[in-house]
Coordinates of C-alpha atoms in Angstrom, one line a residue:
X237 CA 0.0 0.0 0.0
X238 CA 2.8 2.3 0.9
X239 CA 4.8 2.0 -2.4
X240 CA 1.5 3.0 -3.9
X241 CA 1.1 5.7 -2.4
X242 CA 4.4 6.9 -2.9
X243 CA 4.2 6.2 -6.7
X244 CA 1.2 8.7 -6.8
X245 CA 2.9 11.7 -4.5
X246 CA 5.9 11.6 -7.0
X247 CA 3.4 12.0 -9.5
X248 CA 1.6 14.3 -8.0
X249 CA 4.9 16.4 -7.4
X250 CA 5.7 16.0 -11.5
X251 CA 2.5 17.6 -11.7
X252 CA 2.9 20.6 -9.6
X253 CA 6.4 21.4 -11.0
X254 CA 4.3 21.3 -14.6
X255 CA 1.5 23.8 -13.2
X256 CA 4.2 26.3 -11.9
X257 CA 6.0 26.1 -15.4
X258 CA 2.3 26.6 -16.5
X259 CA 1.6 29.6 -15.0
X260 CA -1.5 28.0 -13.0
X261 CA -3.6 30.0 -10.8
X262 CA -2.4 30.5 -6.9
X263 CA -6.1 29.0 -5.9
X264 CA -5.7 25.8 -8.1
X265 CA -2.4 25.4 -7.0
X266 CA -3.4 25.8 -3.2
X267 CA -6.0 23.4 -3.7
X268 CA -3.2 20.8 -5.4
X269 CA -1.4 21.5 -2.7
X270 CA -3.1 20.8 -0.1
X271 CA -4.1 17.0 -1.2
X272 CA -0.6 16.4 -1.6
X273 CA -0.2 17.1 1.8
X274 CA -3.0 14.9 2.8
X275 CA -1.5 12.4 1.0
X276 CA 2.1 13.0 2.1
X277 CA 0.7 12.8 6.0
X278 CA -1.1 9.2 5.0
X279 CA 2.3 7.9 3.9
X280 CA 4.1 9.0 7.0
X281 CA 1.7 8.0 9.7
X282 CA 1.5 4.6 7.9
X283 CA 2.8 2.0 11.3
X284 CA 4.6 -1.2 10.8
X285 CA 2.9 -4.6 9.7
X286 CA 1.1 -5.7 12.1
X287 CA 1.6 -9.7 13.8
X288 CA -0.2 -12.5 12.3
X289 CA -3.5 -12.7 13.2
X290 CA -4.9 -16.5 15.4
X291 CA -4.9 -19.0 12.5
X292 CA -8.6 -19.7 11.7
X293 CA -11.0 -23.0 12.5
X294 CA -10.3 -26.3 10.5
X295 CA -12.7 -26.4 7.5
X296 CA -14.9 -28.8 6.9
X297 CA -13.6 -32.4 5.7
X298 CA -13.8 -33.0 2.3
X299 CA -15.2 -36.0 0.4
X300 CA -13.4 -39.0 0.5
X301 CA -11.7 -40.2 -2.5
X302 CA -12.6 -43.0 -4.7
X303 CA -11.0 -46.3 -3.4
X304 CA -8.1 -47.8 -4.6
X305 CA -7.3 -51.5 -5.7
X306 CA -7.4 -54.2 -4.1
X307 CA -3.7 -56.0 -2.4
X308 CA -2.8 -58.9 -3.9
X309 CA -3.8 -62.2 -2.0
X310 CA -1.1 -63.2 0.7
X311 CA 0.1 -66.8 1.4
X312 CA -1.9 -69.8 2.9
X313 CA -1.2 -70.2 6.2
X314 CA -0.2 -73.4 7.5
X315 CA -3.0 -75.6 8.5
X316 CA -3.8 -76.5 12.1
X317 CA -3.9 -79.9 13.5
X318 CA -6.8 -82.3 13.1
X319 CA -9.3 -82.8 15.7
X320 CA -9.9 -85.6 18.2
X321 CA -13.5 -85.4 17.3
X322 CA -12.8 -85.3 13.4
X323 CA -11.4 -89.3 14.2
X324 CA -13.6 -92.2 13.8
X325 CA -13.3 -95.4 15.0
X326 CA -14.8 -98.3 13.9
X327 CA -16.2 -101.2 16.2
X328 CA -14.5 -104.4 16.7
X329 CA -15.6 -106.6 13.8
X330 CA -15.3 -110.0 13.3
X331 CA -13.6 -111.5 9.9
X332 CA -15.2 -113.7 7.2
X333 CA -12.2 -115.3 5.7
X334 CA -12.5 -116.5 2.0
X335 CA -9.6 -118.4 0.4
X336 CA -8.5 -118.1 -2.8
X337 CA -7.4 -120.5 -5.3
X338 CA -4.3 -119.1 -5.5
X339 CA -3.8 -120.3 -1.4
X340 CA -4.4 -116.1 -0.9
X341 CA -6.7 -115.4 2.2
X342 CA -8.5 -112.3 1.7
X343 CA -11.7 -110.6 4.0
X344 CA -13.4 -107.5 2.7
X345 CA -14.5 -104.8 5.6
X346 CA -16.7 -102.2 4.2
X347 CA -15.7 -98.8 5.6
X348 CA -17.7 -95.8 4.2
X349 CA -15.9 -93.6 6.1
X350 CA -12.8 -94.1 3.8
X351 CA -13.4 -91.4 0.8
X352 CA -11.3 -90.5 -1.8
X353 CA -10.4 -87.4 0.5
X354 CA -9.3 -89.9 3.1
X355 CA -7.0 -91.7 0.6
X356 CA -5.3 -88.3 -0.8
X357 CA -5.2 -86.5 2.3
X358 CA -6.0 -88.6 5.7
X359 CA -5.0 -92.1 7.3
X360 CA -5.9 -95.3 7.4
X361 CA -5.0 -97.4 10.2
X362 CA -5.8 -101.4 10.9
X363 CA -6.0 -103.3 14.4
X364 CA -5.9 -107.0 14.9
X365 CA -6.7 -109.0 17.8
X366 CA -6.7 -113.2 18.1
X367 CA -10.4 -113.1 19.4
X368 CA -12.9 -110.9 21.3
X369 CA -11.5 -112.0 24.9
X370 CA -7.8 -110.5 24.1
X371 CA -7.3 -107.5 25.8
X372 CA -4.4 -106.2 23.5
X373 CA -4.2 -105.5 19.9
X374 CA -2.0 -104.9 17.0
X375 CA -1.5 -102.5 14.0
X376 CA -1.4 -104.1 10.8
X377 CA 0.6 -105.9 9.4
X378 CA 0.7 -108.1 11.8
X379 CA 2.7 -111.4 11.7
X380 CA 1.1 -114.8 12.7
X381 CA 2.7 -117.4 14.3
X382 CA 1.9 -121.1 15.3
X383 CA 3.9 -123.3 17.6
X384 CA 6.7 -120.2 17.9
X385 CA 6.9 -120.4 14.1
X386 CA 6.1 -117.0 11.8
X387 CA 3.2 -118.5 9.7
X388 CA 2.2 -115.6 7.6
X389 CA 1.4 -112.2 7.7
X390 CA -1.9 -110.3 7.3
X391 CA -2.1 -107.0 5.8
X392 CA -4.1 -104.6 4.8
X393 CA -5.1 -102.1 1.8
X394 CA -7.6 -99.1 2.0
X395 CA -9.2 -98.9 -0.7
X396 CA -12.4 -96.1 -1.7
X397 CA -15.2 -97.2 1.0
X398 CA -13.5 -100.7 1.6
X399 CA -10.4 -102.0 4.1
X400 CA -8.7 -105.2 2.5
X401 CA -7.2 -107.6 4.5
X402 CA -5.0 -110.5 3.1
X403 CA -2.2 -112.7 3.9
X404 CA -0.3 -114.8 1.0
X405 CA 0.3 -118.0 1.0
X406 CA 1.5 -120.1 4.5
X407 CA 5.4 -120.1 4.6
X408 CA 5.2 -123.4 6.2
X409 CA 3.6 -125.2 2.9
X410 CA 0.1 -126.8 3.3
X411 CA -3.4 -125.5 4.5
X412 CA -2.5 -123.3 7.5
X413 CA -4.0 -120.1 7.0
X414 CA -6.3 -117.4 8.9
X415 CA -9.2 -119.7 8.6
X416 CA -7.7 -122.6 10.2
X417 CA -5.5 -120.5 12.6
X418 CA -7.4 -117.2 13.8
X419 CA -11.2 -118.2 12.5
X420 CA -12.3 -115.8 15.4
X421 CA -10.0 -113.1 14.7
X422 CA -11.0 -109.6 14.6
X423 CA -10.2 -105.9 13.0
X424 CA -10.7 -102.6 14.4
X425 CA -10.3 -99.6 12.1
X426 CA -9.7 -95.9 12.8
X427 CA -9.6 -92.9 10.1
X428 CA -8.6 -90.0 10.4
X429 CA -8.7 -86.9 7.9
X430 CA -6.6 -83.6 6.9
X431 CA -3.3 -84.9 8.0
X432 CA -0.1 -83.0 6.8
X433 CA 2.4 -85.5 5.9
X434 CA 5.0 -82.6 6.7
X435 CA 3.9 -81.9 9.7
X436 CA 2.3 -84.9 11.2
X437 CA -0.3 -84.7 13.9
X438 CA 0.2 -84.5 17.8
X439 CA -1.2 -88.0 19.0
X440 CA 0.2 -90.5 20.3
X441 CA 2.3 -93.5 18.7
X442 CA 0.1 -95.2 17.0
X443 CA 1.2 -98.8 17.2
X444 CA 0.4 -98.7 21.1
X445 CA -3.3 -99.1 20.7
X446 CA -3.6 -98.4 24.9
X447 CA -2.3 -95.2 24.4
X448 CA -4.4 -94.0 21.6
X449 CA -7.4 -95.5 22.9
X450 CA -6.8 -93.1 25.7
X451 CA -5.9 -90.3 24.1
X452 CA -8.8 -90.6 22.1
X453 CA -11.5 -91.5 25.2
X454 CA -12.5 -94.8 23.5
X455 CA -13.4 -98.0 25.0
X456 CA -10.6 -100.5 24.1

C-alpha cells in the first residue's frame, strides 16, 4: 500500500512542477497542494505490519476419495492340526475269511468312512486281535505265528469305502492259513482326515493301541 502511495505523490509532485512552469492559478495550485499534503501525511503516519493474526478454524472435511485397488492375496497359512473329534473309529468286527485258489486269504470290511479325500489327504490305520477276549491289539501288518513259528502275515489295503485284508500263501507249505488259525480273529479300524504329511499330527504313537485308545477317550 505504501509503495503505492508513494508512486502517486511523486506523481503528484511531477504535476505541480508542470503547473508552476504553466503559470497555474495561486487558488488551483493551493487546492493541489493541499491534497498532496494529505496524501504526504497518510504515507508518513503509515505504522509497521502488524503480527499474524490467530490462525482460523479447521474447515470442513472434504469428500473422501474414490477407493483404490485391491492387495494382492497373501500366502496360505499353514493348516492347524486335526481334531480328536474329526477321528472315527470303527467297532471291533469280526472277519469272514475267504480263500483263494491261488492259497491267498482275503476278507473285505466295508468302511464308508474311507473317501477318496481320506486316501489323498488322511489315514488309514488297521488293528488286529486273536479273538474278542484278548485284551491287547496290534497294527497291521501283523505277523502270525503257530507253535513259535512265523506263519504268515496279514495285511491290509484301503481302498475307496472298503479295508482289505489279506495274507499270501503259509510259509510253512500246506493248509495253515487265517481260517484254520485265527477263524475268530477280529479288525478294528480308525480314520482319520486332513493330515499334513509334513507336519504330522500331535497324537500318540500309534502302534500302542492303549495309548491311543486313551488319548482318544475310546473304550478299548
Amino acid at each position: 500500500m505504501a509503495s503505492i502511495l508513494k508512486s502517486i505523490v511523486q506523481k503528484l509532485i511531477y504535476n505541480y512542477l508542470d503547473m508552476r512552469y504553466l503559470n497555474i492559478p495561486k487558488t488551483t495550485l493551493k487546492i493541489f497542494l493541499g491534497g498532496l499534503a494529505i496524501i504526504s501525511l497518510s504515507i508518513a503516519c503509515e505504522g509497521p505490519e502488524g503480527p499474524a493474526g490467530a490462525i482460523g478454524p479447521a474447515g470442513p472435511q472434504g469428500v473422501a476419495g474414490a477407493q483404490g485397488p485391491a492387495g494382492t492375496k497373501g500366502p496360505n497359512g499353514i493348516q492347524g492340526e486335526t481334531g480328536t473329534e474329526n477321528v472315527f473309529f470303527s467297532n471291533w468286527i469280526t472277519n469272514t475269511w475267504t480263500r483263494m485258489p491261488d492259497n491267498y486269504v482275503w476278507d473285505t470290511i466295508p468302511a464308508p468312512q474311507i473317501t477318496e479325500e481320506i486316501l489323498n489327504r488322511g489315514v488309514v490305520v488297521a488293528y488286529y486281535r486273536d479273538n474278542s477276549t484278548i485284551p491287547w491289539a496290534k497294527i497291521y501288518p501283523v505277523q502270525i505265528y503257530q507253535n513259535g513259528n512265523w506263519i504268515f502275515t496279514l495285511e491290509s489295503k484301503s481302498i475307496k469305502e472298503n479295508l482289505i485284508l489279506f495274507h499270501g500263501p503259509s510259509r510253512n507249505g500246506g493248509i495253515v492259513d487265517a481260517i484254520t488259525t485265527i477263524p475268530f480273529s477280529q479288525v478294528r479300524y480308525m480314520v482319520i482326515p486332513g493330515v499334513n504329511p509334513a507336519g504330522r499330527m500331535n497324537f500318540p504313537d500309534l502302534n500302542d493301541y492303549k495309548a491311543v485308545c486313551s488319548y482318544f477317550g475310546i473304550n478299548p
